Amino acid sequence: MYVNVHPVTTVRVGTQTAEIDQLLAPVIEATWRNGIQTLTSCQDAGESNADWVPKLPHMADYVTTRKGWAFIDFGVDQGLAFLDAVARAGVRDAFYVRMVHWAAPDAWRINVKPYDSAMFDETTPSNFQLRLMQIMFPQYDIAEIVRRLSNHAAGQLTAPARTDWTTVGR
């Protein structure tokens, strides 16, 4: 049985209800209010994986580099919808650049993970599919994500405009 290392709060939107890490609860609530489905989430990937290090020492770097980083897992299409909603409801500033450019300071880590159905049924041949998108961001972006998702849900979108690329030297 999994025991959450972070304090949780109950999030309810319509018929959806889940226990969510307290720091991420506003993000998940705003995400659901936009009709975007989530799979799992964690407010601090480093803290939640720290107990792996004694058993799997190679995880030490992962734990160290993910401290202070939150993540949300989505189906691929829902992850793209999340990114669209966050990007469309705010200016193309340093926050936006963290979302979209790998070389930005504290750039978001966005991974699409293929899964092999044979992992779940070893009697079947391998069959890879793209099923999971993990979006990881620094905890200090949580308030801005909530603000943008709330604006998106209210139909308050920002018109496309020039991007401020100064954080990546462009």
PDB file of C-alpha atoms in Angstrom, residues 2-169:
ATOM      1  CA  TYR A   2       1.254   3.476  -0.923  1.00  0.00           C
ATOM      2  CA  VAL A   3       1.516   5.990   1.901  1.00  0.00           C
ATOM      3  CA  ASN A   4       1.635   9.622   0.835  1.00  0.00           C
ATOM      4  CA  VAL A   5       4.562  11.534   2.339  1.00  0.00           C
ATOM      5  CA  HIS A   6       2.816  14.894   1.880  1.00  0.00           C
ATOM      6  CA  PRO A   7      -0.242  16.301   3.634  1.00  0.00           C
ATOM      7  CA  VAL A   8      -3.341  15.983   1.448  1.00  0.00           C
ATOM      8  CA  THR A   9      -6.671  17.699   1.026  1.00  0.00           C
ATOM      9  CA  THR A  10      -9.837  16.537  -0.678  1.00  0.00           C
ATOM     10  CA  VAL A  11     -10.515  18.122  -4.056  1.00  0.00           C
ATOM     11  CA  ARG A  12     -14.026  17.920  -5.508  1.00  0.00           C
ATOM     12  CA  VAL A  13     -15.144  19.178  -8.893  1.00  0.00           C
ATOM     13  CA  GLY A  14     -18.461  17.850 -10.130  1.00  0.00           C
ATOM     14  CA  THR A  15     -18.340  14.084  -9.715  1.00  0.00           C
ATOM     15  CA  GLN A  16     -14.551  13.971  -9.416  1.00  0.00           C
ATOM     16  CA  THR A  17     -13.071  13.596  -5.947  1.00  0.00           C
ATOM     17  CA  ALA A  18      -9.522  12.777  -4.895  1.00  0.00           C
ATOM     18  CA  GLU A  19      -7.052  13.267  -2.072  1.00  0.00           C
ATOM     19  CA  ILE A  20      -4.402  15.608  -3.500  1.00  0.00           C
ATOM     20  CA  ASP A  21      -1.145  16.924  -2.026  1.00  0.00           C
ATOM     21  CA  GLN A  22      -1.973  20.268  -0.388  1.00  0.00           C
ATOM     22  CA  LEU A  23       0.365  22.402  -2.513  1.00  0.00           C
ATOM     23  CA  LEU A  24      -1.035  20.925  -5.734  1.00  0.00           C
ATOM     24  CA  ALA A  25      -4.715  20.869  -4.738  1.00  0.00           C
ATOM     25  CA  PRO A  26      -5.454  24.305  -6.284  1.00  0.00           C
ATOM     26  CA  VAL A  27      -3.761  23.262  -9.543  1.00  0.00           C
ATOM     27  CA  ILE A  28      -5.694  20.002  -9.779  1.00  0.00           C
ATOM     28  CA  GLU A  29      -8.965  21.759  -8.958  1.00  0.00           C
ATOM     29  CA  ALA A  30      -8.352  24.412 -11.640  1.00  0.00           C
ATOM     30  CA  THR A  31      -7.278  21.712 -14.107  1.00  0.00           C
ATOM     31  CA  TRP A  32     -10.475  19.741 -13.535  1.00  0.00           C
ATOM     32  CA  ARG A  33     -12.566  22.929 -13.822  1.00  0.00           C
ATOM     33  CA  ASN A  34     -11.139  23.219 -17.334  1.00  0.00           C
ATOM     34  CA  GLY A  35     -12.372  19.700 -18.118  1.00  0.00           C
ATOM     35  CA  ILE A  36      -8.843  18.295 -18.178  1.00  0.00           C
ATOM     36  CA  GLN A  37      -8.362  14.871 -16.601  1.00  0.00           C
ATOM     37  CA  THR A  38      -5.308  14.006 -14.502  1.00  0.00           C
ATOM     38  CA  LEU A  39      -3.844  10.633 -13.555  1.00  0.00           C
ATOM     39  CA  THR A  40      -1.490  11.229 -10.623  1.00  0.00           C
ATOM     40  CA  SER A  41       0.368  14.137  -9.081  1.00  0.00           C
ATOM     41  CA  CYS A  42       2.947  14.988  -6.446  1.00  0.00           C
ATOM     42  CA  GLN A  43       3.939  18.307  -4.889  1.00  0.00           C
ATOM     43  CA  ASP A  44       7.618  17.335  -4.457  1.00  0.00           C
ATOM     44  CA  ALA A  45       9.095  14.524  -6.534  1.00  0.00           C
ATOM     45  CA  GLY A  46      12.371  14.569  -4.609  1.00  0.00           C
ATOM     46  CA  GLU A  47      10.753  14.159  -1.215  1.00  0.00           C
ATOM     47  CA  SER A  48       8.347  11.456  -2.341  1.00  0.00           C
ATOM     48  CA  ASN A  49      11.131   9.320  -3.817  1.00  0.00           C
ATOM     49  CA  ALA A  50      13.749   9.792  -1.078  1.00  0.00           C
ATOM     50  CA  ASP A  51      13.001   6.416   0.511  1.00  0.00           C
ATOM     51  CA  TRP A  52      14.125   4.662  -2.687  1.00  0.00           C
ATOM     52  CA  VAL A  53      17.757   5.729  -2.251  1.00  0.00           C
ATOM     53  CA  PRO A  54      18.786   3.134   0.378  1.00  0.00           C
ATOM     54  CA  LYS A  55      17.394   0.331  -1.840  1.00  0.00           C
ATOM     55  CA  LEU A  56      18.341   1.878  -5.188  1.00  0.00           C
ATOM     56  CA  PRO A  57      21.379   4.158  -4.705  1.00  0.00           C
ATOM     57  CA  HIS A  58      21.275   5.293  -8.333  1.00  0.00           C
ATOM     58  CA  MET A  59      18.076   7.215  -7.427  1.00  0.00           C
ATOM     59  CA  ALA A  60      20.058   9.690  -5.286  1.00  0.00           C
ATOM     60  CA  ASP A  61      20.618  12.094  -8.187  1.00  0.00           C
ATOM     61  CA  TYR A  62      16.939  11.938  -9.145  1.00  0.00           C
ATOM     62  CA  VAL A  63      15.894  12.751  -5.570  1.00  0.00           C
ATOM     63  CA  THR A  64      18.370  15.626  -5.297  1.00  0.00           C
ATOM     64  CA  THR A  65      17.465  17.226  -8.622  1.00  0.00           C
ATOM     65  CA  ARG A  66      13.687  16.900  -8.138  1.00  0.00           C
ATOM     66  CA  LYS A  67      13.453  18.476  -4.676  1.00  0.00           C
ATOM     67  CA  GLY A  68      11.114  21.459  -4.967  1.00  0.00           C
ATOM     68  CA  TRP A  69       9.624  20.163  -8.233  1.00  0.00           C
ATOM     69  CA  ALA A  70       5.971  19.172  -8.552  1.00  0.00           C
ATOM     70  CA  PHE A  71       4.487  17.006 -11.267  1.00  0.00           C
ATOM     71  CA  ILE A  72       1.184  16.019 -12.783  1.00  0.00           C
ATOM     72  CA  ASP A  73       0.680  12.930 -14.934  1.00  0.00           C
ATOM     73  CA  PHE A  74      -1.853  13.017 -17.763  1.00  0.00           C
ATOM     74  CA  GLY A  75      -2.913  10.975 -20.726  1.00  0.00           C
ATOM     75  CA  VAL A  76      -1.023  12.522 -23.659  1.00  0.00           C
ATOM     76  CA  ASP A  77      -4.027  14.372 -25.113  1.00  0.00           C
ATOM     77  CA  GLN A  78      -5.003  15.750 -21.690  1.00  0.00           C
ATOM     78  CA  GLY A  79      -1.424  16.878 -21.023  1.00  0.00           C
ATOM     79  CA  LEU A  80      -1.427  18.805 -24.286  1.00  0.00           C
ATOM     80  CA  ALA A  81      -4.774  20.384 -23.337  1.00  0.00           C
ATOM     81  CA  PHE A  82      -3.269  21.443 -19.983  1.00  0.00           C
ATOM     82  CA  LEU A  83      -0.284  23.069 -21.705  1.00  0.00           C
ATOM     83  CA  ASP A  84      -2.569  24.847 -24.183  1.00  0.00           C
ATOM     84  CA  ALA A  85      -4.806  26.183 -21.405  1.00  0.00           C
ATOM     85  CA  VAL A  86      -1.900  27.465 -19.307  1.00  0.00           C
ATOM     86  CA  ALA A  87      -0.139  29.037 -22.303  1.00  0.00           C
ATOM     87  CA  ARG A  88      -3.240  30.673 -23.813  1.00  0.00           C
ATOM     88  CA  ALA A  89      -4.289  32.420 -20.606  1.00  0.00           C
ATOM     89  CA  GLY A  90      -1.170  34.476 -19.992  1.00  0.00           C
ATOM     90  CA  VAL A  91       1.538  36.516 -21.639  1.00  0.00           C
ATOM     91  CA  ARG A  92       4.574  34.955 -23.247  1.00  0.00           C
ATOM     92  CA  ASP A  93       6.958  35.939 -20.484  1.00  0.00           C
ATOM     93  CA  ALA A  94       9.697  34.116 -18.536  1.00  0.00           C
ATOM     94  CA  PHE A  95       7.047  31.769 -17.090  1.00  0.00           C
ATOM     95  CA  TYR A  96       5.922  30.834 -20.610  1.00  0.00           C
ATOM     96  CA  VAL A  97       9.540  30.382 -21.728  1.00  0.00           C
ATOM     97  CA  ARG A  98      10.097  27.935 -18.827  1.00  0.00           C
ATOM     98  CA  MET A  99       7.160  25.951 -20.206  1.00  0.00           C
ATOM     99  CA  VAL A 100       8.406  25.771 -23.784  1.00  0.00           C
ATOM    100  CA  HIS A 101      12.194  26.074 -23.948  1.00  0.00           C
ATOM    101  CA  TRP A 102      14.514  23.416 -22.569  1.00  0.00           C
ATOM    102  CA  ALA A 103      17.360  25.913 -21.913  1.00  0.00           C
ATOM    103  CA  ALA A 104      15.323  28.359 -19.819  1.00  0.00           C
ATOM    104  CA  PRO A 105      16.255  28.664 -16.157  1.00  0.00           C
ATOM    105  CA  ASP A 106      14.120  26.094 -14.300  1.00  0.00           C
ATOM    106  CA  ALA A 107      12.669  24.849 -17.592  1.00  0.00           C
ATOM    107  CA  TRP A 108       9.704  22.562 -17.159  1.00  0.00           C
ATOM    108  CA  ARG A 109      10.480  18.880 -17.652  1.00  0.00           C
ATOM    109  CA  ILE A 110       7.884  17.400 -19.955  1.00  0.00           C
ATOM    110  CA  ASN A 111       8.163  13.733 -20.818  1.00  0.00           C
ATOM    111  CA  VAL A 112       5.968  11.456 -22.845  1.00  0.00           C
ATOM    112  CA  LYS A 113       6.420   7.913 -21.621  1.00  0.00           C
ATOM    113  CA  PRO A 114       5.729   4.900 -23.811  1.00  0.00           C
ATOM    114  CA  TYR A 115       4.295   1.836 -22.115  1.00  0.00           C
ATOM    115  CA  ASP A 116       4.583  -1.735 -23.282  1.00  0.00           C
ATOM    116  CA  SER A 117       1.417  -3.741 -22.692  1.00  0.00           C
ATOM    117  CA  ALA A 118       3.693  -6.718 -21.955  1.00  0.00           C
ATOM    118  CA  MET A 119       4.678  -5.019 -18.667  1.00  0.00           C
ATOM    119  CA  PHE A 120       1.187  -5.832 -17.420  1.00  0.00           C
ATOM    120  CA  ASP A 121       0.717  -9.197 -19.155  1.00  0.00           C
ATOM    121  CA  GLU A 122       3.996 -10.978 -19.815  1.00  0.00           C
ATOM    122  CA  THR A 123       2.252 -13.600 -21.962  1.00  0.00           C
ATOM    123  CA  THR A 124       1.616 -11.017 -24.707  1.00  0.00           C
ATOM    124  CA  PRO A 125       4.027  -9.691 -27.305  1.00  0.00           C
ATOM    125  CA  SER A 126       5.415  -6.226 -26.783  1.00  0.00           C
ATOM    126  CA  ASN A 127       3.084  -3.477 -27.937  1.00  0.00           C
ATOM    127  CA  PHE A 128       4.249   0.065 -27.166  1.00  0.00           C
ATOM    128  CA  GLN A 129       1.856   2.986 -26.964  1.00  0.00           C
ATOM    129  CA  LEU A 130       2.221   6.590 -25.866  1.00  0.00           C
ATOM    130  CA  ARG A 131      -0.005   6.745 -22.811  1.00  0.00           C
ATOM    131  CA  LEU A 132       1.494   9.108 -20.267  1.00  0.00           C
ATOM    132  CA  MET A 133       2.684  12.706 -20.280  1.00  0.00           C
ATOM    133  CA  GLN A 134       4.406  13.900 -17.137  1.00  0.00           C
ATOM    134  CA  ILE A 135       4.648  17.653 -16.674  1.00  0.00           C
ATOM    135  CA  MET A 136       7.101  18.673 -13.956  1.00  0.00           C
ATOM    136  CA  PHE A 137       7.510  22.279 -12.863  1.00  0.00           C
ATOM    137  CA  PRO A 138       9.119  24.210 -10.006  1.00  0.00           C
ATOM    138  CA  GLN A 139       6.805  24.654  -7.030  1.00  0.00           C
ATOM    139  CA  TYR A 140       7.127  28.431  -7.327  1.00  0.00           C
ATOM    140  CA  ASP A 141       5.113  28.234 -10.590  1.00  0.00           C
ATOM    141  CA  ILE A 142       2.021  26.838  -8.843  1.00  0.00           C
ATOM    142  CA  ALA A 143       0.329  30.210  -8.195  1.00  0.00           C
ATOM    143  CA  GLU A 144       0.798  31.314 -11.815  1.00  0.00           C
ATOM    144  CA  ILE A 145      -0.486  27.998 -13.146  1.00  0.00           C
ATOM    145  CA  VAL A 146      -3.631  28.349 -11.005  1.00  0.00           C
ATOM    146  CA  ARG A 147      -4.102  31.962 -12.110  1.00  0.00           C
ATOM    147  CA  ARG A 148      -3.801  31.059 -15.780  1.00  0.00           C
ATOM    148  CA  LEU A 149      -6.070  28.007 -15.516  1.00  0.00           C
ATOM    149  CA  SER A 150      -8.680  30.106 -13.698  1.00  0.00           C
ATOM    150  CA  ASN A 151      -8.478  32.724 -16.460  1.00  0.00           C
ATOM    151  CA  HIS A 152      -8.794  29.998 -19.084  1.00  0.00           C
ATOM    152  CA  ALA A 153     -11.880  28.517 -17.416  1.00  0.00           C
ATOM    153  CA  ALA A 154     -13.417  32.019 -17.350  1.00  0.00           C
ATOM    154  CA  GLY A 155     -12.683  32.511 -21.064  1.00  0.00           C
ATOM    155  CA  GLN A 156     -10.091  35.187 -20.337  1.00  0.00           C
ATOM    156  CA  LEU A 157      -7.488  34.319 -22.944  1.00  0.00           C
ATOM    157  CA  THR A 158      -4.461  36.370 -23.889  1.00  0.00           C
ATOM    158  CA  ALA A 159      -4.010  37.309 -27.533  1.00  0.00           C
ATOM    159  CA  PRO A 160      -0.879  35.872 -29.163  1.00  0.00           C
ATOM    160  CA  ALA A 161       2.011  38.317 -28.952  1.00  0.00           C
ATOM    161  CA  ARG A 162       5.783  38.443 -29.057  1.00  0.00           C
ATOM    162  CA  THR A 163       7.613  36.218 -26.593  1.00  0.00           C
ATOM    163  CA  ASP A 164      10.146  37.636 -24.156  1.00  0.00           C
ATOM    164  CA  TRP A 165      13.081  35.310 -24.877  1.00  0.00           C
ATOM    165  CA  THR A 166      15.633  37.211 -22.781  1.00  0.00           C
ATOM    166  CA  THR A 167      15.958  34.391 -20.250  1.00  0.00           C
ATOM    167  CA  VAL A 168      17.404  32.163 -22.987  1.00  0.00           C
ATOM    168  CA  GLY A 169      19.452  34.886 -24.686  1.00  0.00           C
TER     169      GLY A 169
END
